[in-house]
């Protein structure tokens, strides 16, 4: 095998200038020309071999040459803006904004959930029910409203009556008890048109007990049953009173008889005894004047008869009869007290499990867990306010600007703007806790309520607003004068001309909201759409 040359250049023949500049050759021999042509055709060209083996290199070089030529041409005929001469560039103008005219307000924006106000889980006290607390009826439907005197549920055949109030029923109200729950009951009765007595008196008296019967009659139920031995106790006390009354009557009759003196018969008998004793004495003296014993006995009998007769005129001792009357009267008083107590204990009572106090009636039933025929356990239902409320939260800095009664706006599902009023602002538990904000929307249609229920809306609350249309400028347009006065610079010419004429107008500022400031001209003239300078 022959050794491969290192490169084409080593084998390529070198041509000199003399070789290239030759004299014209003589007429060639045709046979030699044909042989030479055949030899050239059969031998490969050295340049073709170089191009074939370095095609990629040649293509890259060609692209580089084209890019260089293009760059030179662009640099010759295209001029960048930065290369323009200072004489050709326009001079920078003034940055201005027009003076605005219209209402200006400062707003707090929050996100609020839309729903019925103040949801509450309803739990019913069933501890006083002797048997199982079976739900027997009056189960409300979703969306139903509970108002004063509504029956929220029926448990073991007894109603649970809805009344207005904040304090939950925690004990049975019966005669003699006192406290704030009695006051609440009397106020609730007055609210539904039943007289239970003066709420200023916190004692559950006979009038309040009588109102219980009227309450149950108003909802179509009989009053609560009294204690099992109540009626028998009343009957026994009544019998005791009658017996005491009879005993007192007898004692009083005996006293009256004693005080009336001796009867005619008693007087006659006494007179007869005196006359008989006197005749006996006269006979003894006539028979034997010396019979001292007989005469003395007769004298004693006469003296005794005369004394008895005198006693009838003086009157009898009635102390025993009076004592009997006093004892009978005391027994009657005790019997009457026993009867009063028995009657009071038999008065209608209001069981804690048969009344449900709710604030802000009417209420809407949002969920019902109680089922008819089931034993009541836990919460029976969830109720909320019958009106829609917007509830959200705000940072303390923003919430501190809000006041009850402030006006707000939010968007309805159709995009229309609707108004609402701040009804409650509740501070957070600590400085880092957001404040709760509750708003009451203006009247909504049932369709709008259905669309809004459970949604979250953007609420804009105006915390400060001008009384009407005012002039306002961006805060960047305000500058301070040498005397501390506030000024704006008004452009009278073309603001695009840096040499345009301007004038300073001293202004008084007002409400600031959203980067704009209310202004009133104090020295100089300022009108809507005037251009004020905010930058150069």
PDB file of C-alpha atoms in Angstrom, residues 26-159:
ATOM      1  CA  UNK A  26       0.960  26.588 -31.784  1.00  0.00           C
ATOM      2  CA  UNK A  27      -1.885  24.768 -33.459  1.00  0.00           C
ATOM      3  CA  UNK A  28      -2.377  21.589 -31.431  1.00  0.00           C
ATOM      4  CA  UNK A  29      -2.229  18.176 -32.801  1.00  0.00           C
ATOM      5  CA  UNK A  30      -5.731  16.738 -32.912  1.00  0.00           C
ATOM      6  CA  UNK A  31      -4.629  13.369 -31.675  1.00  0.00           C
ATOM      7  CA  UNK A  32      -2.734  14.862 -28.792  1.00  0.00           C
ATOM      8  CA  UNK A  33      -5.689  17.120 -27.884  1.00  0.00           C
ATOM      9  CA  UNK A  34      -8.076  14.202 -27.726  1.00  0.00           C
ATOM     10  CA  UNK A  35      -5.701  12.239 -25.555  1.00  0.00           C
ATOM     11  CA  UNK A  36      -5.183  15.177 -23.249  1.00  0.00           C
ATOM     12  CA  UNK A  37      -8.949  15.772 -22.943  1.00  0.00           C
ATOM     13  CA  UNK A  38      -9.576  12.181 -22.057  1.00  0.00           C
ATOM     14  CA  UNK A  39      -6.848  12.288 -19.430  1.00  0.00           C
ATOM     15  CA  UNK A  40      -8.307  15.469 -17.855  1.00  0.00           C
ATOM     16  CA  UNK A  41     -11.789  14.005 -17.714  1.00  0.00           C
ATOM     17  CA  UNK A  42     -10.618  10.893 -15.989  1.00  0.00           C
ATOM     18  CA  UNK A  43      -8.516  12.720 -13.275  1.00  0.00           C
ATOM     19  CA  UNK A  44     -10.386  14.406 -10.296  1.00  0.00           C
ATOM     20  CA  UNK A  45     -10.130  18.239  -9.858  1.00  0.00           C
ATOM     21  CA  UNK A  46      -8.235  19.290  -6.683  1.00  0.00           C
ATOM     22  CA  UNK A  47     -10.659  22.264  -5.944  1.00  0.00           C
ATOM     23  CA  UNK A  48     -13.727  20.059  -6.243  1.00  0.00           C
ATOM     24  CA  UNK A  49     -12.237  17.701  -3.726  1.00  0.00           C
ATOM     25  CA  UNK A  50     -11.562  20.492  -1.225  1.00  0.00           C
ATOM     26  CA  UNK A  51     -15.144  21.877  -1.463  1.00  0.00           C
ATOM     27  CA  UNK A  52     -16.657  18.421  -1.179  1.00  0.00           C
ATOM     28  CA  UNK A  53     -14.778  17.534   1.988  1.00  0.00           C
ATOM     29  CA  UNK A  54     -15.444  20.961   3.781  1.00  0.00           C
ATOM     30  CA  UNK A  55     -18.990  21.763   2.658  1.00  0.00           C
ATOM     31  CA  UNK A  56     -20.263  22.766   6.137  1.00  0.00           C
ATOM     32  CA  UNK A  57     -17.306  25.064   6.700  1.00  0.00           C
ATOM     33  CA  UNK A  58     -17.856  26.777   3.361  1.00  0.00           C
ATOM     34  CA  UNK A  59     -21.591  27.310   4.065  1.00  0.00           C
ATOM     35  CA  UNK A  60     -20.884  28.884   7.480  1.00  0.00           C
ATOM     36  CA  UNK A  61     -18.306  31.191   5.978  1.00  0.00           C
ATOM     37  CA  UNK A  62     -20.753  32.292   3.289  1.00  0.00           C
ATOM     38  CA  UNK A  63     -23.422  33.182   5.843  1.00  0.00           C
ATOM     39  CA  UNK A  64     -20.904  35.211   7.843  1.00  0.00           C
ATOM     40  CA  UNK A  65     -19.901  37.172   4.752  1.00  0.00           C
ATOM     41  CA  UNK A  66     -23.542  37.942   3.926  1.00  0.00           C
ATOM     42  CA  UNK A  67     -24.232  39.110   7.531  1.00  0.00           C
ATOM     43  CA  UNK A  68     -21.206  41.401   7.438  1.00  0.00           C
ATOM     44  CA  UNK A  69     -22.291  42.989   4.198  1.00  0.00           C
ATOM     45  CA  UNK A  70     -25.872  43.470   5.444  1.00  0.00           C
ATOM     46  CA  UNK A  71     -24.692  45.113   8.664  1.00  0.00           C
ATOM     47  CA  UNK A  72     -22.525  47.547   6.727  1.00  0.00           C
ATOM     48  CA  UNK A  73     -25.434  48.521   4.513  1.00  0.00           C
ATOM     49  CA  UNK A  74     -27.834  49.032   7.490  1.00  0.00           C
ATOM     50  CA  UNK A  75     -25.280  51.079   9.325  1.00  0.00           C
ATOM     51  CA  UNK A  76     -24.896  53.262   6.276  1.00  0.00           C
ATOM     52  CA  UNK A  77     -28.527  53.962   5.471  1.00  0.00           C
ATOM     53  CA  UNK A  78     -30.466  53.544   8.848  1.00  0.00           C
ATOM     54  CA  UNK A  79     -30.023  55.967  11.841  1.00  0.00           C
ATOM     55  CA  UNK A  80     -30.964  55.000  15.430  1.00  0.00           C
ATOM     56  CA  UNK A  81     -32.995  57.543  17.493  1.00  0.00           C
ATOM     57  CA  UNK A  82     -30.182  57.916  19.994  1.00  0.00           C
ATOM     58  CA  UNK A  83     -27.897  59.018  17.168  1.00  0.00           C
ATOM     59  CA  UNK A  84     -30.119  61.869  16.103  1.00  0.00           C
ATOM     60  CA  UNK A  85     -28.652  65.276  16.710  1.00  0.00           C
ATOM     61  CA  UNK A  86     -29.892  67.489  19.517  1.00  0.00           C
ATOM     62  CA  UNK A  87     -31.224  69.957  16.984  1.00  0.00           C
ATOM     63  CA  UNK A  88     -33.502  67.328  15.399  1.00  0.00           C
ATOM     64  CA  UNK A  89     -35.034  65.930  18.804  1.00  0.00           C
ATOM     65  CA  UNK A  90     -38.092  67.760  20.222  1.00  0.00           C
ATOM     66  CA  UNK A  91     -37.675  69.425  23.624  1.00  0.00           C
ATOM     67  CA  UNK A  92     -39.402  67.574  26.556  1.00  0.00           C
ATOM     68  CA  UNK A  93     -42.815  69.021  27.610  1.00  0.00           C
ATOM     69  CA  UNK A  94     -44.745  69.268  30.927  1.00  0.00           C
ATOM     70  CA  UNK A  95     -46.571  66.302  32.443  1.00  0.00           C
ATOM     71  CA  UNK A  96     -50.099  67.506  33.209  1.00  0.00           C
ATOM     72  CA  UNK A  97     -53.529  66.191  34.214  1.00  0.00           C
ATOM     73  CA  UNK A  98     -56.883  67.946  33.977  1.00  0.00           C
ATOM     74  CA  UNK A  99     -58.663  69.201  37.094  1.00  0.00           C
ATOM     75  CA  UNK A 100     -61.545  66.826  37.826  1.00  0.00           C
ATOM     76  CA  UNK A 101     -65.043  67.935  38.847  1.00  0.00           C
ATOM     77  CA  UNK A 102     -67.428  65.576  40.599  1.00  0.00           C
ATOM     78  CA  UNK A 103     -68.128  63.831  43.928  1.00  0.00           C
ATOM     79  CA  UNK A 104     -65.159  62.486  45.839  1.00  0.00           C
ATOM     80  CA  UNK A 105     -65.314  59.682  48.359  1.00  0.00           C
ATOM     81  CA  UNK A 106     -62.910  57.660  50.498  1.00  0.00           C
ATOM     82  CA  UNK A 107     -63.853  53.984  50.574  1.00  0.00           C
ATOM     83  CA  UNK A 108     -63.090  50.782  52.488  1.00  0.00           C
ATOM     84  CA  UNK A 109     -63.423  47.636  50.374  1.00  0.00           C
ATOM     85  CA  UNK A 110     -64.095  44.218  51.931  1.00  0.00           C
ATOM     86  CA  UNK A 111     -65.350  40.797  50.836  1.00  0.00           C
ATOM     87  CA  UNK A 112     -68.612  39.668  52.412  1.00  0.00           C
ATOM     88  CA  UNK A 113     -70.597  36.447  52.502  1.00  0.00           C
ATOM     89  CA  UNK A 114     -74.286  36.778  51.698  1.00  0.00           C
ATOM     90  CA  UNK A 115     -76.668  34.784  53.851  1.00  0.00           C
ATOM     91  CA  UNK A 116     -79.513  34.986  56.303  1.00  0.00           C
ATOM     92  CA  UNK A 117     -78.491  36.757  59.496  1.00  0.00           C
ATOM     93  CA  UNK A 118     -77.481  35.247  62.838  1.00  0.00           C
ATOM     94  CA  UNK A 119     -77.787  31.462  62.391  1.00  0.00           C
ATOM     95  CA  UNK A 120     -78.660  29.629  65.635  1.00  0.00           C
ATOM     96  CA  UNK A 121     -78.876  25.938  66.482  1.00  0.00           C
ATOM     97  CA  UNK A 122     -82.143  25.197  68.287  1.00  0.00           C
ATOM     98  CA  UNK A 123     -81.850  22.815  71.236  1.00  0.00           C
ATOM     99  CA  UNK A 124     -84.901  21.844  73.286  1.00  0.00           C
ATOM    100  CA  UNK A 125     -84.778  20.884  76.969  1.00  0.00           C
ATOM    101  CA  UNK A 126     -86.371  17.453  77.296  1.00  0.00           C
ATOM    102  CA  UNK A 127     -85.256  16.715  80.863  1.00  0.00           C
ATOM    103  CA  UNK A 128     -88.748  17.278  82.286  1.00  0.00           C
ATOM    104  CA  UNK A 129     -90.350  14.674  79.993  1.00  0.00           C
ATOM    105  CA  UNK A 130     -91.000  11.486  81.951  1.00  0.00           C
ATOM    106  CA  UNK A 131     -90.838   9.190  78.924  1.00  0.00           C
ATOM    107  CA  UNK A 132     -88.862   9.257  75.668  1.00  0.00           C
ATOM    108  CA  UNK A 133     -88.737  12.632  73.884  1.00  0.00           C
ATOM    109  CA  UNK A 134     -90.436  11.462  70.689  1.00  0.00           C
ATOM    110  CA  UNK A 135     -91.064  14.032  67.979  1.00  0.00           C
ATOM    111  CA  UNK A 136     -94.801  13.746  67.385  1.00  0.00           C
ATOM    112  CA  UNK A 137     -95.457  16.536  64.903  1.00  0.00           C
ATOM    113  CA  UNK A 138     -95.197  20.169  63.824  1.00  0.00           C
ATOM    114  CA  UNK A 139     -91.825  19.543  62.105  1.00  0.00           C
ATOM    115  CA  UNK A 140     -91.142  22.718  60.075  1.00  0.00           C
ATOM    116  CA  UNK A 141     -90.112  22.713  56.435  1.00  0.00           C
ATOM    117  CA  UNK A 142     -86.933  24.309  55.126  1.00  0.00           C
ATOM    118  CA  UNK A 143     -87.487  28.000  54.539  1.00  0.00           C
ATOM    119  CA  UNK A 144     -90.431  28.195  56.953  1.00  0.00           C
ATOM    120  CA  UNK A 145     -90.600  31.224  59.229  1.00  0.00           C
ATOM    121  CA  UNK A 146     -90.905  31.059  63.011  1.00  0.00           C
ATOM    122  CA  UNK A 147     -92.575  34.081  64.556  1.00  0.00           C
ATOM    123  CA  UNK A 148     -94.087  34.885  67.957  1.00  0.00           C
ATOM    124  CA  UNK A 149     -96.568  32.145  68.982  1.00  0.00           C
ATOM    125  CA  UNK A 150     -95.284  29.761  66.279  1.00  0.00           C
ATOM    126  CA  UNK A 151     -95.023  26.096  67.252  1.00  0.00           C
ATOM    127  CA  UNK A 152     -91.436  25.175  66.400  1.00  0.00           C
ATOM    128  CA  UNK A 153     -91.901  21.467  67.138  1.00  0.00           C
ATOM    129  CA  UNK A 154     -94.150  19.032  68.954  1.00  0.00           C
ATOM    130  CA  UNK A 155     -92.432  16.655  71.381  1.00  0.00           C
ATOM    131  CA  UNK A 156     -94.352  13.943  73.250  1.00  0.00           C
ATOM    132  CA  UNK A 157     -97.584  15.600  72.235  1.00  0.00           C
ATOM    133  CA  UNK A 158     -96.634  18.960  73.736  1.00  0.00           C
ATOM    134  CA  UNK A 159     -95.828  22.108  71.758  1.00  0.00           C
TER     135      UNK A 159
END
